[in-house]
Coordinates of C-alpha atoms and ligand atoms in Angstrom, one line a residue:
M10 CA 28.9 -22.5 3.9
A11 CA 29.7 -26.1 4.3
E12 CA 28.2 -26.7 7.6
V13 CA 25.1 -24.6 6.5
A14 CA 24.4 -26.9 3.1
A15 CA 25.6 -30.4 5.5
L16 CA 22.4 -29.4 6.9
T17 CA 19.8 -27.8 5.1
R18 CA 20.8 -30.2 2.1
P19 CA 20.2 -28.0 -1.2
D20 CA 20.4 -29.2 -4.4
A21 CA 23.1 -26.9 -6.0
I22 CA 25.8 -23.8 -4.5
H23 CA 26.2 -20.2 -5.8
W24 CA 28.4 -18.0 -4.4
C25 CA 27.5 -14.4 -5.4
D26 CA 30.0 -12.3 -7.5
G27 CA 27.6 -9.2 -7.8
S28 CA 28.2 -9.0 -11.4
D29 CA 24.9 -8.2 -14.1
E30 CA 25.3 -11.8 -15.8
E31 CA 24.8 -13.3 -12.7
S32 CA 22.1 -10.6 -12.3
E33 CA 20.2 -11.0 -15.4
A34 CA 20.8 -15.1 -15.1
L35 CA 18.9 -15.3 -11.5
I36 CA 16.2 -12.6 -13.3
A37 CA 15.5 -14.4 -16.2
Q38 CA 15.0 -17.8 -14.0
M39 CA 12.6 -15.2 -11.8
Q40 CA 10.7 -14.6 -14.6
A41 CA 10.5 -18.3 -16.1
D42 CA 9.6 -19.2 -12.8
G43 CA 6.2 -16.7 -12.4
T44 CA 8.9 -15.0 -9.2
L45 CA 9.1 -12.1 -11.2
L46 CA 6.5 -10.4 -13.6
P47 CA 8.0 -8.0 -16.2
L48 CA 6.4 -4.5 -16.3
N49 CA 5.6 -2.3 -19.3
A50 CA 8.9 -2.2 -20.6
E51 CA 8.2 1.6 -22.2
T52 CA 7.4 2.8 -18.9
N53 CA 8.8 1.3 -16.4
P54 CA 12.2 -0.7 -18.3
G55 CA 13.6 -2.7 -16.3
S56 CA 11.5 -3.6 -13.3
W57 CA 9.7 -6.3 -11.7
L58 CA 6.7 -7.7 -9.7
H59 CA 6.8 -9.5 -7.3
R60 CA 3.8 -11.0 -5.2
S61 CA 4.9 -12.8 -2.0
H62 CA 2.9 -15.5 0.1
P63 CA -0.5 -12.7 0.8
D64 CA 0.3 -14.2 4.5
D65 CA 3.8 -12.5 4.4
V66 CA 3.6 -9.1 3.5
A67 CA 4.9 -7.1 6.6
R68 CA 8.0 -8.2 9.0
V69 CA 6.4 -9.8 12.1
E70 CA 7.7 -8.9 15.8
H71 CA 6.0 -11.4 17.5
L72 CA 7.9 -13.7 15.9
T73 CA 11.8 -11.9 15.9
F74 CA 13.6 -13.1 18.9
V75 CA 17.2 -11.7 20.6
C76 CA 18.8 -14.5 21.5
T77 CA 21.3 -13.5 24.4
R78 CA 22.7 -15.3 27.2
E79 CA 21.2 -13.4 29.7
Q80 CA 17.2 -12.6 29.3
A81 CA 17.6 -9.3 31.4
D82 CA 20.2 -8.2 28.4
A83 CA 17.5 -8.3 25.4
G84 CA 15.3 -6.1 27.9
P85 CA 12.0 -6.0 28.2
N86 CA 11.9 -4.2 25.0
N87 CA 12.8 -7.8 22.9
H88 CA 11.1 -11.1 22.8
W89 CA 13.6 -13.3 24.4
M90 CA 14.8 -17.7 24.0
A91 CA 17.8 -18.6 25.1
P92 CA 20.0 -19.0 22.4
D93 CA 20.4 -23.2 22.5
E94 CA 17.0 -23.3 22.3
A95 CA 16.7 -21.3 19.8
H96 CA 19.6 -22.8 17.6
A97 CA 17.9 -25.9 17.7
K98 CA 13.8 -24.9 17.5
V99 CA 15.2 -23.1 13.8
D100 CA 17.7 -25.6 12.8
A101 CA 14.9 -28.2 13.6
L102 CA 13.1 -26.3 10.5
F103 CA 16.5 -25.7 8.4
D104 CA 17.2 -29.3 8.5
G105 CA 16.3 -30.3 5.0
C106 CA 14.6 -27.3 3.9
M107 CA 16.8 -27.0 1.2
R108 CA 16.4 -30.2 -0.5
G109 CA 15.5 -29.3 -4.5
R110 CA 16.4 -25.7 -3.8
T111 CA 19.6 -23.7 -4.8
L112 CA 21.4 -22.5 -1.9
Y113 CA 23.0 -18.7 -2.3
V114 CA 26.3 -17.5 -0.5
I115 CA 26.0 -13.8 -0.2
P116 CA 28.9 -11.5 0.8
Y117 CA 27.6 -7.9 1.6
C118 CA 29.1 -4.7 3.0
M119 CA 26.6 -2.3 5.3
G120 CA 29.1 0.8 4.1
P121 CA 30.9 2.3 1.9
I122 CA 33.3 -0.4 1.0
D123 CA 36.7 1.4 2.0
S124 CA 35.5 2.7 4.8
P125 CA 36.0 2.6 8.9
L126 CA 32.6 3.2 10.2
S127 CA 31.3 0.0 7.1
R128 CA 30.7 -3.6 8.5
C129 CA 30.4 -6.8 6.5
G130 CA 28.0 -9.7 6.2
V131 CA 27.0 -13.0 4.8
E132 CA 23.8 -13.7 4.1
I133 CA 22.8 -17.8 3.3
T134 CA 19.2 -17.7 1.9
D135 CA 17.3 -20.2 -0.6
S136 CA 15.7 -17.3 -2.0
P137 CA 16.5 -15.6 -5.1
Y138 CA 14.3 -12.2 -4.8
V139 CA 16.6 -12.1 -1.9
V140 CA 19.8 -12.3 -4.0
A141 CA 18.2 -9.7 -6.1
N142 CA 17.3 -7.5 -3.6
M143 CA 20.2 -7.9 -1.9
R144 CA 22.1 -6.7 -4.6
L145 CA 20.3 -3.7 -4.9
M146 CA 20.5 -2.4 -1.2
T147 CA 24.2 -3.6 0.0
R148 CA 27.2 -3.7 -1.8
M149 CA 26.9 -6.8 -2.5
G150 CA 29.1 -8.8 -4.2
A151 CA 33.6 -9.8 -5.0
D152 CA 34.2 -6.3 -3.2
A153 CA 32.5 -7.4 -0.3
L154 CA 34.3 -10.7 -0.4
A155 CA 38.0 -9.5 -0.6
R156 CA 37.0 -6.9 2.7
I157 CA 35.7 -10.1 4.9
E158 CA 38.6 -12.2 4.1
R159 CA 41.3 -9.4 4.9
E160 CA 39.0 -8.5 8.0
G161 CA 38.2 -11.7 9.3
A162 CA 35.0 -10.5 11.2
F163 CA 31.2 -10.9 9.8
V164 CA 27.7 -11.1 10.8
K165 CA 26.7 -14.8 9.9
G166 CA 23.2 -14.7 8.1
L167 CA 21.1 -17.9 7.2
H168 CA 17.4 -17.4 6.1
S169 CA 14.9 -20.0 3.8
I170 CA 11.6 -19.2 2.8
G171 CA 10.7 -21.9 4.1
E172 CA 7.4 -23.2 3.3
L173 CA 5.9 -19.6 4.1
D174 CA 4.2 -20.7 6.9
P175 CA 3.0 -18.1 9.7
E176 CA 3.4 -21.4 12.1
R177 CA 6.5 -22.1 10.8
R178 CA 8.4 -18.3 11.2
F179 CA 11.3 -17.0 13.3
I180 CA 13.8 -14.2 12.8
M181 CA 16.1 -14.9 15.7
H182 CA 19.1 -12.6 16.4
F183 CA 22.2 -13.8 18.6
P184 CA 24.4 -11.0 19.1
E185 CA 27.0 -12.6 21.2
E186 CA 27.3 -14.4 18.4
L187 CA 26.9 -11.9 15.5
T188 CA 25.0 -14.4 14.1
I189 CA 21.3 -14.0 12.2
K190 CA 18.8 -17.7 11.8
S191 CA 15.5 -16.4 9.9
Y192 CA 13.1 -19.0 8.4
G193 CA 9.7 -18.8 6.9
S194 CA 9.0 -15.5 5.5
G195 CA 10.8 -14.0 2.5
Y196 CA 9.2 -10.3 2.5
G197 CA 11.9 -7.9 3.7
G198 CA 12.9 -6.9 7.3
N199 CA 12.3 -10.5 7.8
A200 CA 14.6 -12.2 4.9
L201 CA 16.7 -8.8 3.5
L202 CA 19.2 -9.8 7.0
G203 CA 21.7 -7.2 6.0
K204 CA 19.1 -4.8 6.9
K205 CA 16.6 -4.7 9.7
C206 CA 18.2 -7.4 11.3
H207 CA 21.9 -6.7 10.7
A208 CA 22.3 -3.0 10.4
L209 CA 19.7 -2.7 13.1
R210 CA 19.3 -5.5 15.9
I211 CA 23.2 -6.9 15.6
A212 CA 24.4 -3.6 14.9
S213 CA 22.9 -1.9 17.9
F214 CA 24.7 -4.3 19.8
Q215 CA 28.0 -4.3 18.6
A216 CA 27.8 -0.5 18.7
R217 CA 27.6 0.0 22.4
N218 CA 30.2 -2.2 22.4
E219 CA 32.5 -0.2 20.3
G220 CA 30.9 3.3 21.6
W221 CA 29.2 4.3 18.0
L222 CA 25.5 4.6 17.1
A223 CA 23.0 2.3 14.6
E224 CA 20.4 4.0 14.5
H225 CA 16.3 3.7 12.6
M226 CA 17.4 7.4 11.2
L227 CA 17.4 9.1 7.9
I228 CA 20.4 11.3 6.7
V229 CA 19.6 14.5 4.9
G230 CA 21.5 17.0 3.9
I231 CA 19.7 20.1 3.4
E232 CA 22.4 23.0 1.8
N233 CA 21.0 27.0 2.3
P234 CA 21.9 30.2 -0.3
Q235 CA 24.8 30.3 1.1
G236 CA 26.1 26.9 -0.2
E237 CA 26.4 25.8 3.4
T238 CA 25.4 21.9 3.8
H239 CA 23.7 20.6 7.4
Y240 CA 23.5 17.6 8.0
V241 CA 20.2 16.3 10.0
A242 CA 19.5 12.7 11.6
A243 CA 16.0 11.5 12.1
A244 CA 13.8 8.9 13.1
F245 CA 10.8 8.1 12.8
P246 CA 9.2 4.7 13.0
S247 CA 8.4 2.6 9.9
A248 CA 5.8 3.8 7.4
C249 CA 6.4 7.6 9.1
G250 CA 8.1 10.0 7.1
K251 CA 11.6 8.6 6.7
T252 CA 11.8 8.3 2.8
N253 CA 9.6 11.1 2.6
L254 CA 11.7 13.4 4.3
A255 CA 15.1 12.4 2.8
M256 CA 13.9 13.5 -0.8
L257 CA 11.8 16.3 -0.2
I258 CA 12.0 18.7 -3.0
P259 CA 12.0 22.6 -1.5
P260 CA 8.7 24.5 -1.7
E261 CA 8.9 27.1 -4.5
G262 CA 10.0 30.1 -3.5
Y263 CA 13.2 27.6 -1.8
R264 CA 13.4 26.1 -4.5
R265 CA 13.8 29.8 -6.2
D266 CA 15.8 31.5 -3.5
G267 CA 18.2 28.5 -4.2
W268 CA 17.9 25.4 -1.4
K269 CA 19.2 21.8 -2.5
V270 CA 18.4 19.0 -0.1
W271 CA 20.5 16.0 -0.7
T272 CA 19.6 12.2 0.7
V273 CA 22.7 10.6 2.1
G274 CA 20.2 7.5 3.3
D275 CA 16.2 7.1 3.6
D276 CA 16.0 4.3 6.3
I277 CA 19.4 3.7 8.7
C278 CA 22.5 5.6 10.2
W279 CA 25.6 4.3 11.9
M280 CA 27.1 7.6 13.8
R281 CA 30.1 7.6 16.0
P282 CA 32.3 10.9 17.5
G283 CA 34.6 11.9 15.1
A284 CA 38.7 14.0 16.0
D285 CA 36.9 16.7 16.4
G286 CA 33.9 16.0 18.4
R287 CA 30.5 16.1 15.7
L288 CA 29.1 12.9 15.2
Y289 CA 29.7 11.2 12.1
A290 CA 27.5 9.5 10.0
I291 CA 26.9 6.7 7.0
N292 CA 24.4 4.9 6.1
P293 CA 24.7 1.4 6.0
E294 CA 22.3 1.0 3.1
A295 CA 23.1 0.5 -0.9
G296 CA 19.3 1.8 -2.3
Y297 CA 15.6 2.3 -0.6
F298 CA 12.9 -0.2 0.5
G299 CA 10.5 2.4 0.5
V300 CA 7.1 2.4 0.9
A301 CA 4.6 2.7 -2.3
P302 CA 1.6 3.8 -1.3
G303 CA 0.7 7.5 -0.7
T304 CA 4.1 8.0 -3.0
S305 CA 3.1 10.6 -6.1
A306 CA 3.9 13.6 -8.2
K307 CA 3.2 15.8 -5.6
S308 CA 4.0 14.2 -1.9
N309 CA 7.3 12.6 -3.6
P310 CA 8.5 13.1 -6.7
N311 CA 12.1 12.2 -6.6
A312 CA 11.1 9.2 -5.7
L313 CA 9.4 8.6 -8.3
E314 CA 11.6 9.7 -10.7
T315 CA 14.3 7.3 -8.0
I316 CA 11.7 4.1 -9.6
R317 CA 11.3 4.5 -13.3
K318 CA 13.7 1.9 -14.3
N319 CA 15.0 -1.1 -13.0
T320 CA 12.7 -1.1 -9.4
I321 CA 11.2 -4.2 -8.0
F322 CA 7.9 -3.3 -7.2
T323 CA 6.7 -5.8 -4.8
N324 CA 2.5 -6.5 -3.7
V325 CA 1.6 -3.2 -5.7
G326 CA -1.1 -3.2 -8.5
L327 CA -1.3 -3.4 -12.1
T328 CA -2.9 -1.3 -14.7
A329 CA -4.4 -3.4 -18.0
D330 CA -1.1 -2.3 -19.6
E331 CA 1.2 -3.7 -16.8
Q332 CA 2.1 -0.9 -15.1
P333 CA 2.4 -0.1 -11.5
W334 CA -0.1 0.8 -9.2
W335 CA -1.0 1.9 -5.5
E336 CA -3.2 4.1 -3.6
G337 CA -2.5 7.7 -3.9
L338 CA -0.3 7.7 -7.2
D339 CA -2.8 10.2 -8.4
N340 CA -1.2 9.6 -12.0
G341 CA -4.7 9.3 -13.7
Q342 CA -4.1 5.4 -14.1
Q343 CA -7.1 2.9 -12.6
P344 CA -5.8 -0.4 -11.5
A345 CA -6.9 -3.5 -13.3
T346 CA -5.7 -6.5 -11.0
D347 CA -4.8 -5.8 -6.9
W348 CA -1.5 -7.1 -5.1
R349 CA -2.5 -11.1 -4.8
G350 CA -3.3 -11.0 -8.6
N351 CA -7.1 -10.8 -9.1
A352 CA -9.1 -8.6 -10.9
Y353 CA -9.2 -5.5 -9.1
D354 CA -12.4 -5.1 -6.6
P355 CA -12.8 -2.1 -4.4
D356 CA -15.0 -4.0 -2.2
Q357 CA -12.4 -6.3 -2.2
G358 CA -9.7 -4.2 -0.6
P359 CA -6.5 -2.0 -2.0
A360 CA -5.1 -2.4 -5.7
A361 CA -1.6 -2.2 -3.2
H362 CA -0.9 -3.8 0.1
P363 CA -0.6 -0.8 2.5
N364 CA 2.5 -1.8 2.8
A365 CA 3.6 -2.7 -0.9
R366 CA 7.5 -1.6 -1.4
F367 CA 9.5 -0.7 -3.8
T368 CA 13.5 -1.6 -3.8
V369 CA 16.0 0.4 -6.0
S370 CA 19.7 1.5 -6.3
A371 CA 19.6 4.5 -4.1
K372 CA 22.0 6.5 -6.9
Q373 CA 18.6 6.9 -8.6
C374 CA 17.6 9.0 -7.2
P375 CA 17.7 12.7 -8.5
S376 CA 19.0 14.1 -5.1
W377 CA 21.2 11.2 -4.1
S378 CA 24.0 12.3 -2.3
P379 CA 27.7 11.8 -3.4
M380 CA 28.7 12.2 0.0
A381 CA 26.4 9.0 0.8
E382 CA 30.1 7.4 -0.5
D383 CA 32.2 9.4 1.4
P384 CA 34.0 6.9 4.3
Q385 CA 34.1 9.4 7.1
G386 CA 30.2 9.9 6.9
V387 CA 28.9 13.1 6.9
P388 CA 28.5 15.4 10.9
I389 CA 25.7 15.7 12.1
S390 CA 24.1 19.1 12.7
A391 CA 20.8 17.9 14.3
I392 CA 18.8 14.7 15.7
V393 CA 15.3 14.8 14.7
F394 CA 12.7 12.8 16.2
G395 CA 8.9 12.0 15.4
G396 CA 6.0 9.8 15.7
R397 CA 2.2 10.0 14.2
R398 CA 0.3 11.6 17.1
A399 CA -3.2 12.6 15.4
S400 CA -3.5 14.6 18.9
L401 CA -1.5 16.6 22.0
V402 CA 1.8 16.5 20.4
P403 CA 2.9 20.1 18.2
L404 CA 4.7 20.5 14.7
V405 CA 7.7 20.7 16.6
F406 CA 9.8 21.3 20.1
E407 CA 13.9 21.4 20.4
A408 CA 15.3 19.5 23.2
R409 CA 17.0 21.5 25.7
D410 CA 20.3 20.2 26.1
W411 CA 21.6 16.7 25.6
T412 CA 20.2 14.5 28.5
H413 CA 16.5 16.0 27.5
G414 CA 17.4 15.3 23.8
V415 CA 17.6 11.5 24.8
L416 CA 14.2 11.6 26.9
V417 CA 12.8 13.2 24.0
G418 CA 14.0 9.9 22.2
A419 CA 13.4 7.4 24.5
A420 CA 9.3 8.9 25.2
M421 CA 8.4 8.7 21.5
G422 CA 5.0 7.3 20.9
S423 CA 3.7 6.9 17.5
E424 CA -0.1 5.1 16.3
T425 CA 1.0 2.0 14.2
T426 CA 1.3 1.3 10.5
A427 CA 0.6 -1.2 8.5
A428 CA 5.2 -1.9 8.1
A429 CA 4.5 -4.5 11.0
T430 CA 1.7 -7.1 11.3
G431 CA -0.8 -6.4 13.6
A432 CA -3.5 -3.3 14.2
V433 CA -2.7 -0.3 12.7
G434 CA -3.8 3.5 14.4
V435 CA -2.7 2.1 17.8
M436 CA -0.8 4.3 19.8
R437 CA 2.5 3.0 21.4
R438 CA 6.2 4.1 22.9
D439 CA 8.9 3.6 20.0
P440 CA 12.0 4.7 21.5
M441 CA 14.2 6.8 18.9
A442 CA 11.8 4.5 16.3
M443 CA 13.6 1.5 17.8
K444 CA 10.7 0.0 19.4
P445 CA 11.2 -3.1 16.8
F446 CA 15.1 -2.8 16.1
C447 CA 17.5 -2.6 19.4
G448 CA 19.2 -6.1 20.0
Y449 CA 19.6 -5.0 23.7
N450 CA 17.8 -3.9 26.8
F451 CA 16.7 -0.5 26.3
A452 CA 17.7 0.8 29.6
D453 CA 20.9 0.1 28.6
Y454 CA 20.1 1.8 25.2
F455 CA 19.6 4.9 26.8
G456 CA 22.3 4.9 29.2
H457 CA 24.2 4.6 25.9
W458 CA 22.9 7.5 24.7
L459 CA 23.5 9.1 27.2
S460 CA 27.7 8.4 27.4
F461 CA 28.0 10.2 24.1
D462 CA 27.6 13.6 26.3
K463 CA 31.0 14.0 27.2
T464 CA 33.7 17.0 28.0
G465 CA 35.3 17.0 23.9
A466 CA 31.9 16.0 22.6
K467 CA 30.6 18.5 20.5
L468 CA 26.8 16.7 20.2
P469 CA 23.8 17.8 17.8
K470 CA 21.2 19.7 18.6
V471 CA 18.0 17.2 19.5
F472 CA 14.4 18.0 18.0
H473 CA 11.1 16.4 18.5
V474 CA 8.1 17.0 15.0
N475 CA 4.9 15.7 14.3
W476 CA 3.7 15.6 11.3
F477 CA 0.5 14.1 11.9
R478 CA -1.5 16.5 13.8
K479 CA -5.3 15.8 13.2
G480 CA -7.8 18.6 13.6
D481 CA -11.6 17.5 14.5
D482 CA -12.5 16.8 11.3
G483 CA -10.1 14.1 11.4
K484 CA -7.7 15.8 8.2
F485 CA -4.2 16.6 9.1
L486 CA -3.4 19.8 9.9
W487 CA 0.5 20.6 8.8
P488 CA 0.5 20.5 5.0
G489 CA 3.7 18.1 5.4
F490 CA 5.8 16.9 2.2
G491 CA 7.9 19.4 0.5
D492 CA 6.8 22.0 3.5
N493 CA 8.7 20.2 6.3
L494 CA 11.9 22.0 4.8
R495 CA 10.0 24.9 6.9
V496 CA 10.8 23.4 10.2
L497 CA 14.1 21.9 9.1
E498 CA 15.4 25.4 8.6
W499 CA 13.9 26.5 12.0
M500 CA 16.2 23.6 13.1
I501 CA 19.4 24.6 11.2
G502 CA 18.7 28.9 12.6
R503 CA 18.5 27.5 16.4
V504 CA 21.5 25.4 15.4
K505 CA 23.7 28.9 14.4
G506 CA 21.7 30.9 17.0
E507 CA 19.9 32.4 15.1
A508 CA 16.1 31.5 14.7
G509 CA 13.6 32.3 17.4
G510 CA 12.3 29.8 20.6
V511 CA 10.2 30.1 23.3
E512 CA 11.1 27.8 26.3
T513 CA 8.0 25.8 27.6
P514 CA 8.3 22.9 30.5
I515 CA 8.3 20.5 27.1
G516 CA 11.7 22.7 25.5
H517 CA 11.9 25.0 22.9
L518 CA 9.0 25.7 20.7
P519 CA 9.3 28.2 17.8
T520 CA 7.9 31.8 18.2
A521 CA 5.3 33.3 16.3
D522 CA 6.8 34.5 13.0
A523 CA 10.5 32.3 13.4
L524 CA 8.8 29.4 10.9
N525 CA 8.9 30.8 7.4
L526 CA 5.2 30.2 6.3
D527 CA 5.2 32.6 3.6
G528 CA 2.7 30.4 0.9
V529 CA 1.0 28.2 3.5
T530 CA -2.8 29.1 4.9
L531 CA -3.3 27.2 8.0
S532 CA -6.4 28.2 10.2
E533 CA -6.6 29.2 13.2
E534 CA -7.5 25.6 14.7
A535 CA -4.5 24.3 13.1
K536 CA -1.5 27.2 14.5
A537 CA -3.0 27.1 18.0
K538 CA -2.9 22.8 17.6
L539 CA 0.4 22.9 15.6
F540 CA 2.4 25.7 17.6
G541 CA 0.7 25.6 21.0
F542 CA 1.7 24.0 24.5
E543 CA -1.2 21.8 26.2
R544 CA -0.5 21.9 29.9
T545 CA -2.7 19.5 31.1
G546 CA -2.0 17.2 28.0
W547 CA 1.5 16.9 28.5
K548 CA 1.1 16.2 32.6
A549 CA -0.8 13.0 31.9
E550 CA 1.3 12.2 29.1
F551 CA 4.8 12.8 31.2
D552 CA 3.1 10.1 33.9
S553 CA 2.4 7.9 31.4
I554 CA 6.4 8.3 30.1
G555 CA 7.2 7.7 33.8
E556 CA 5.1 4.5 34.0
Y557 CA 6.9 3.6 30.8
L558 CA 10.1 3.9 32.2
D559 CA 10.0 2.4 35.5
G560 CA 8.6 -0.3 33.7
Y561 CA 12.3 -0.9 33.1
G562 CA 12.6 -1.2 36.4
P563 CA 16.8 0.2 38.6
R564 CA 18.4 -0.8 34.6
M565 CA 16.9 2.7 34.0
P566 CA 19.7 5.6 34.4
Q567 CA 19.2 7.7 37.2
A568 CA 19.3 10.5 35.1
L569 CA 16.6 9.9 33.0
R570 CA 14.2 9.3 35.5
D571 CA 16.0 11.8 36.7
E572 CA 14.7 14.3 33.3
Q573 CA 11.6 13.0 33.4
Q574 CA 10.7 14.3 37.2
R575 CA 12.4 18.0 36.7
I576 CA 10.1 18.2 33.7
A577 CA 6.8 16.2 35.5
G578 CA 7.5 19.2 37.7
L579 CA 8.2 21.3 35.5
L580 CA 4.6 20.8 33.8
A581 CA 2.9 20.5 37.6
D582 CA 3.2 24.1 38.6
Ligands
GTP9 P1 9.6 2.4 6.3 O1 10.1 2.6 5.1 O2 8.5 2.0 6.6 O3 10.8 3.2 7.5 O4 8.9 3.9 6.4 P2 9.5 5.6 5.9 O5 9.7 6.3 7.6 O6 10.5 5.8 5.5 O7 8.0 6.2 5.8 P3 7.4 6.7 4.3 O8 8.7 7.5 4.1 O9 7.4 5.5 3.4 O10 6.0 7.5 4.1 C1 5.2 7.0 4.6 C2 4.2 7.1 4.7 O11 3.9 8.3 4.9 C3 3.9 7.5 3.2 O12 2.0 6.9 2.9 C4 3.4 8.7 3.4 O13 2.8 9.1 1.9 C5 2.9 9.7 4.3 N1 4.4 10.7 4.5 C6 5.4 10.6 4.8 N2 5.5 11.7 5.2 C7 4.5 12.3 5.0 C8 4.4 13.9 5.5 O14 4.7 14.9 5.8 N3 2.6 14.5 6.3 C9 1.7 13.2 5.8 N4 0.9 13.9 6.0 N5 2.1 12.3 5.9 C10 3.6 11.5 4.6
SPV10 C1 10.9 -0.4 7.9 O1 9.3 -1.8 8.9 O2 10.6 0.2 9.4 C2 11.3 -1.0 7.1 C3 10.6 -1.6 6.4 O3 12.2 -0.1 6.7 S1 11.5 -3.7 6.5 O4 12.6 -3.7 5.7 O5 10.3 -4.6 6.4 O6 11.8 -3.4 7.7
MN11 MN1 12.3 1.1 8.1

């Protein structure tokens, strides 16, 4: 801290204790300087709107670097800079950058404070908005500091909003030094360093060395009418449905029969093998930083209930009486002001930015699982991979075994979204939904995944889903949201050896009657595309997967290339 203060020259230093008084004082200060605008106290008690700089609305993958000593250790999946050069580059920006500002020291713990799976960090920042968000998203303050003092080890994070100039913005990771330096952005994954920077990029690197996995996955518990709960971890790329699946409300018939859904986490999952050989998972986060647009009483009623109070909204629109508003909210209200603070004009774009977000404590979610506090984590029965694929990819299929499952994850593709700056809707490979988040070479990462298949391991079954298949009219063919439970039920049936499947070269697909579709009407086109297997298209897909894997050169595990070849061979027959 002394070193950082000598470099950045703040006017004042504040050690965060996480107390209510501290939070109230910070909020009052942010209200006074316009960082936070109060929302309608009747409809949204304790809630605030933050408008970010209009050029600072999403993660910036082109400015995000993994700075390992050897470039090959960062891999072709990351932007790389030599550590010395990277330190010099950002330290020059940090030089004197906190003059006139307060430096906040945020000790935080990722995961339950008493869990052996948890890891701590300290973020130094000059943004009170970051402090307020970290307070919701992590276990922040005195308890975390006590654990850090006990353990000695922690991830060091340094952040400044700088001038919020996209030309002077870098998100630098030094996994070998357990260090993060982020300059020039105040937004989400760029600035809340506990989230993507620590809990994924640095943690994935630590996890490889220590024999565990740090993944971009939700964790959800599915309780059947017999009272048995299966936990599922699912990796979907940014803005592809994790928060929604984690909080889903069962369709009417399922509710009547006694099905329940328990939310453990909506974005990040740390898991490791337990003594019984199963994988046990914790959610390292304590809150949700969720996508607002599309969230409605129909699509995600649990999320709406969660954000009724004590919520920070970022870049949403406003109604005339200061209620938050976004596209797809569908509550009968109309926007008066857009996310930039201008009078709403549909010709000027949406009222809410497409990557507008809410920050809220996880415990406010009606489906919040008390198991989220369990220091041992929850046992995982199934791992699900999925992306946005308008064509080819069916609703669900199951991998034959672990090695095939790793290939299914490694081969994942998805159309890009507004969660990162850049073009939207472009199909790209996003292995395990970790393309922007893996802190080391993907070839080594796939090898690490493969290494979990050893004697005594009782690994979860692996599936792939696609909620986003479109018909010839360009509309989604699957109703999605709550109805996704039908697919989860099939998976759990497969785990228990009870549900039917048809073998195809890409894996097992549900038999025609294996999925409960009571109450769902699907056209013939929808049935064919959601449950069919298109050999010609998959043949081309596997050629492209082969080329993708080859791009990693000899570092790519042979077992994964063999698996790709095996399936390519089946498709050629
Ligand atoms: P990050 O927080 O960026 O990691 O995103 P996420 O994976 O948690 O995505 P989220 O659940 O916030 O969903 C993103 C968008 O996808 C929202 O606009 C949702 O309404 C939409 N969405 C989620 N699930 C479904 C689904 O089953 N079907 C369809 N059609 N859309 C969905
Ligand atoms: C994502 O982009 O996957 C998010 C939002 O969850 S951010 O925190 O900005 O990474
Ligand atoms: Mn995410």
